[in-house]
Coordinates of C-alpha atoms in Angstrom, one line a residue:
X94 CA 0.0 0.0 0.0
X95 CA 1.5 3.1 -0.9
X96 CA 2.6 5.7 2.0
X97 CA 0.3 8.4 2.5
X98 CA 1.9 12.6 3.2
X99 CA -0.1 15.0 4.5
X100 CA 1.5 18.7 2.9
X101 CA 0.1 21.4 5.2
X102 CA 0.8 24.8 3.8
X103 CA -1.0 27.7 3.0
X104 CA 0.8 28.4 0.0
X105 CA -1.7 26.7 -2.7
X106 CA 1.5 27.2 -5.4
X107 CA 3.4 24.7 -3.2
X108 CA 0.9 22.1 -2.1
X109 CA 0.3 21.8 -5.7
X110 CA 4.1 21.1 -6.1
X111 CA 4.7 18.8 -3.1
X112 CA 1.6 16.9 -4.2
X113 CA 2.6 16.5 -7.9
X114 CA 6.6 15.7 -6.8
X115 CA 5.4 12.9 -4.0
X116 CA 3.2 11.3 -6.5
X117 CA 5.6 11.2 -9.0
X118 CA 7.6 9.4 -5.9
X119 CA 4.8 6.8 -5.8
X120 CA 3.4 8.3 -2.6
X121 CA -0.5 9.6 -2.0
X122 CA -0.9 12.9 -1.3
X123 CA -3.3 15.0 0.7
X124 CA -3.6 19.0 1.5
X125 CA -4.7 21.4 3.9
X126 CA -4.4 24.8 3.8
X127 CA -3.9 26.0 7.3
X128 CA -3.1 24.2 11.1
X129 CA -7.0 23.5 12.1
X130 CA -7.4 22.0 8.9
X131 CA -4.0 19.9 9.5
X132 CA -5.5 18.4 12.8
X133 CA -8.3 17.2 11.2
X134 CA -6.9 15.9 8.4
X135 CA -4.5 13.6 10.8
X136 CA -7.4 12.3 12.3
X137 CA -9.7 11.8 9.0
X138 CA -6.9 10.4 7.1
X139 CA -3.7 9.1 9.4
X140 CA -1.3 10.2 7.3
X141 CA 2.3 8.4 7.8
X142 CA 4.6 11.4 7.5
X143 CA 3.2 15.6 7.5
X144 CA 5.1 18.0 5.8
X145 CA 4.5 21.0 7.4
X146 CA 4.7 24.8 6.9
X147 CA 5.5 26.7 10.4
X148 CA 4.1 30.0 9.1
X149 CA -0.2 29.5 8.8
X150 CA -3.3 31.2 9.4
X151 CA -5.4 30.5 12.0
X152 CA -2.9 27.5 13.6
X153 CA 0.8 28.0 13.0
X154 CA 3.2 24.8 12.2
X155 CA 4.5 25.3 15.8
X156 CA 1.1 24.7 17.5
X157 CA 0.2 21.8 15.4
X158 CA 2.9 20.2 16.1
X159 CA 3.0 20.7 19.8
X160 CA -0.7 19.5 19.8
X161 CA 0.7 16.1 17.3
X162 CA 3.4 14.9 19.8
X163 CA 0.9 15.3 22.7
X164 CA -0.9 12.5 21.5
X165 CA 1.3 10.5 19.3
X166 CA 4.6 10.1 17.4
X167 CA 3.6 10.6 13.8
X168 CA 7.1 12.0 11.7
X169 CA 7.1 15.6 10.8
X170 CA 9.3 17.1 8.1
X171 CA 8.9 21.4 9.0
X172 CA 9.0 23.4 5.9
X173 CA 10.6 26.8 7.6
X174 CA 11.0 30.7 5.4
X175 CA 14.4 31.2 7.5
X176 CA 17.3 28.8 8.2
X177 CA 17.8 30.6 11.5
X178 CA 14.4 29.2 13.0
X179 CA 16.0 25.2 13.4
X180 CA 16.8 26.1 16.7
X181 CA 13.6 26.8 17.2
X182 CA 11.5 23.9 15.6
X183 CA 14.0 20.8 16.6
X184 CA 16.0 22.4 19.3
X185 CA 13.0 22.8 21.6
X186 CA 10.3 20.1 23.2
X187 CA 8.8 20.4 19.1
X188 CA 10.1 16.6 17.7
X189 CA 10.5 17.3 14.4
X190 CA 12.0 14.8 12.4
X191 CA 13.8 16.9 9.8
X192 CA 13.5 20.5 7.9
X193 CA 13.8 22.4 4.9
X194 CA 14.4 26.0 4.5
X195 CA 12.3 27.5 1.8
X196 CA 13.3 28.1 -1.1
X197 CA 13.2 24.5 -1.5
X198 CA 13.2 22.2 -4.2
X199 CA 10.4 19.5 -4.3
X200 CA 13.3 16.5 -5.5
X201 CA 14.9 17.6 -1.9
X202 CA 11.4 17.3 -0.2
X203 CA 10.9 14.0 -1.6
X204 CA 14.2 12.7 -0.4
X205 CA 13.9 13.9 3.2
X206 CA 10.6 12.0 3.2
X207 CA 11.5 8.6 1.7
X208 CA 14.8 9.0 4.4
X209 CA 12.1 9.3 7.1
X210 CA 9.7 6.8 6.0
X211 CA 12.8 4.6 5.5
X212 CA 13.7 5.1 9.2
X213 CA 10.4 4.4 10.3
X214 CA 10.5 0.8 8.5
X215 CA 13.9 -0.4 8.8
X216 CA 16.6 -0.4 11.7
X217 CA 19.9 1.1 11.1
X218 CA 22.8 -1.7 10.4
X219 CA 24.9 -1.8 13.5
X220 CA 21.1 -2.8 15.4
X221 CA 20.0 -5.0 12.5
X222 CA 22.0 -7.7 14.3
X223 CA 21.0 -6.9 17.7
X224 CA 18.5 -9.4 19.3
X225 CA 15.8 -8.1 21.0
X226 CA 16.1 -5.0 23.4
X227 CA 19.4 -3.2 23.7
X228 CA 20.2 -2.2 27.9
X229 CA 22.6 -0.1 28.7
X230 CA 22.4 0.6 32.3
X231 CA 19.2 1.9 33.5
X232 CA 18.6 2.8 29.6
X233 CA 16.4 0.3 27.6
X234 CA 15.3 0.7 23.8
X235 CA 12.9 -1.8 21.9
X236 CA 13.9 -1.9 18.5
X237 CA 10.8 -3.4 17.3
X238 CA 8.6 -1.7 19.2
X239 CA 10.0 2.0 18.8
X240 CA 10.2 2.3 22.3
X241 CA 12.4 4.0 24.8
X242 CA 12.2 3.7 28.5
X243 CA 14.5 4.3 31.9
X244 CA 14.2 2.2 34.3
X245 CA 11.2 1.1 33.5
X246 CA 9.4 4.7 32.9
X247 CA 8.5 5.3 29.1
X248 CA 10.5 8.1 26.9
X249 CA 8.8 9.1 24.3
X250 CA 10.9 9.6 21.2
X251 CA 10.8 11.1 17.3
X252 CA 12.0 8.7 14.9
X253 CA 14.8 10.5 14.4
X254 CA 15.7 10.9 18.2
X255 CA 14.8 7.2 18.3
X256 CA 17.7 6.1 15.2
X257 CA 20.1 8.3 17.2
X258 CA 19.8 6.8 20.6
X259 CA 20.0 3.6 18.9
X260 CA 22.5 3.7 17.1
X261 CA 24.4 5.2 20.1
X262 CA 23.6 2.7 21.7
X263 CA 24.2 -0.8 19.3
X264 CA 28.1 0.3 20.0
X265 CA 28.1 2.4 23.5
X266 CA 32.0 2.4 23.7
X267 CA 32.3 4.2 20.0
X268 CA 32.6 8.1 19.7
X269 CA 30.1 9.1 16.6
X270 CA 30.6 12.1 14.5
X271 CA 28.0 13.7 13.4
X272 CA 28.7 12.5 9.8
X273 CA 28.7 9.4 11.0
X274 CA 25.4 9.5 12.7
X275 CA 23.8 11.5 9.9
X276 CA 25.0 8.1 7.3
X277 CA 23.5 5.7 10.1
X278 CA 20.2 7.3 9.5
X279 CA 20.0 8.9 6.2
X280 CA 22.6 6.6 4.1
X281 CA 25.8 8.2 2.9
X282 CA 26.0 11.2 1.1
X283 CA 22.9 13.1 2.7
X284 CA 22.4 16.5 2.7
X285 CA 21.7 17.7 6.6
X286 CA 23.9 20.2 8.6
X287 CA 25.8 19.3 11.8
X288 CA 23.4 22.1 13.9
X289 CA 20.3 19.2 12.9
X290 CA 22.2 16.5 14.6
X291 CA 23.0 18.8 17.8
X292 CA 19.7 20.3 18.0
X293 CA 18.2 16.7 18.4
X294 CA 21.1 15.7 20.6
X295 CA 19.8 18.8 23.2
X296 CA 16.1 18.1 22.7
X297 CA 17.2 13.9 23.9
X298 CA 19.1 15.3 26.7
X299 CA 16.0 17.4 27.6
X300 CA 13.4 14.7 27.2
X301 CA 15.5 12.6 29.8
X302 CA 16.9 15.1 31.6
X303 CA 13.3 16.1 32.9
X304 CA 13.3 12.4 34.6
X305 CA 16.6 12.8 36.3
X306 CA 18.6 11.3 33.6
X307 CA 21.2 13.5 33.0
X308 CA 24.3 11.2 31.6
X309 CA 22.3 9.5 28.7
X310 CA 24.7 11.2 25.8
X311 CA 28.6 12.0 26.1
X312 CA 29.7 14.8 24.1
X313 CA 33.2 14.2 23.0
X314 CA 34.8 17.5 22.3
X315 CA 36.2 18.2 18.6
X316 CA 35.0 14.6 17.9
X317 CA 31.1 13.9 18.1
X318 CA 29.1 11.6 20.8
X319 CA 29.1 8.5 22.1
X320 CA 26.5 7.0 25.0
X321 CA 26.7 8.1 28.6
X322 CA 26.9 6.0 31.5
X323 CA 23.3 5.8 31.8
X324 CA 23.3 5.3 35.6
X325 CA 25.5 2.6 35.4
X326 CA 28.5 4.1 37.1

């Protein structure tokens, strides 16, 4: 069954293009024009993957999204006017999965969305191996099941905070650069800037820090990351 996107903009000129590039891609397509209208397509249709615009009437990208990851985990590629706003949509308690800074082209789109849907259906190759759940200390993650807890408490996760957690951890004692880490979950040669790595590095460390797990991910200066201790020493 072909994936179904959700392309929430209120630019009719590029819904138009999104929809005509993402069938082209062999993906269905659906619009809305504004953030209410987003809500209730996600529940009329559930979409696998929204691309969404932050800037729109009546509901902004922002406050859809906040409202998405309050009840649920669907991936969300933001479409943002200004490079300078990633901070902004990954860095905070948002969850994005990915962005593009408009002007964009619609081959680009595409390609961030098949990497996300890709993610969502396939584990990266150091876990492929990996039988069952992988513990590290008082850190567990369910590979099948998408799920991350500590000690025993639930995490919710993004996908893409999910593949780099994971990945961490399938080799805890190896330092990844964020090249590295970007290959693990895109494939090599992907287009994605270091600041989208770190920003979903600090929104991790948040989402456990607000548990009282503060040594989940080690930063390794001049080098990239690698896991913490996870309470185990």
């Amino acid at each position: 069954m072909p994936r179904t996107i959700l392309v929430a903009d209120d630019d009719p000129h590029i819904r138009q293009l999104l929809v005509f590039a993402l069938a082209k891609a062999g993906l269905d397509a659906i619009e809305a024009e504004d953030g209410e209208a987003a809500l209730a397509a996600v529940t009329s249709h559930a979409p696998d993957l929204i691309v969404l615009d932050i800037n729109m009437p009546r509901m902004d990208g922002i406050e859809v999204c906040r409202r998405l990851r309050a009840g649920g985990d669907l991936p969300i590629l933001f479409l943002s006017s200004r490079d300078d706003e990633i901070d902004r949509i990954l860095g905070i308690e948002l969850g994005a999965d990915d962005y593009v800074v408009k002007p964009f082209s619609p081959r680009e789109v595409v390609a961030r969305v098949m990497a996300i849907l890709r993610r969502v259906g396939s584990r990266p190759p150091d876990v492929a191996a990996a039988a069952g759940p992988l513990q590290h200390g008082r850190l567990t993650l369910d590979p099948d099941g998408w799920q991350a807890s500590w000690a025993g408490e639930a995490v919710p996760l993004t996908v893409t905070e999910f593949g780099i957690l994971r990945t961490l951890a399938a080799m805890p004692s190896k330092v990844f650069s964020r090249d590295a880490i970007i290959d693990r979950l895109h494939g090599p040669g992907f287009a994605i800037t270091d600041r989208t790595i770190d920003s979903h590095i600090r929104n991790l460390r948040g989402k456990f820090a607000r548990i009282g797990a503060e040594d989940v991910i080690e930063t390794r200066a001049g080098i990239g990351y690698r896991l913490g201790t996870c309470g185990a020493g």
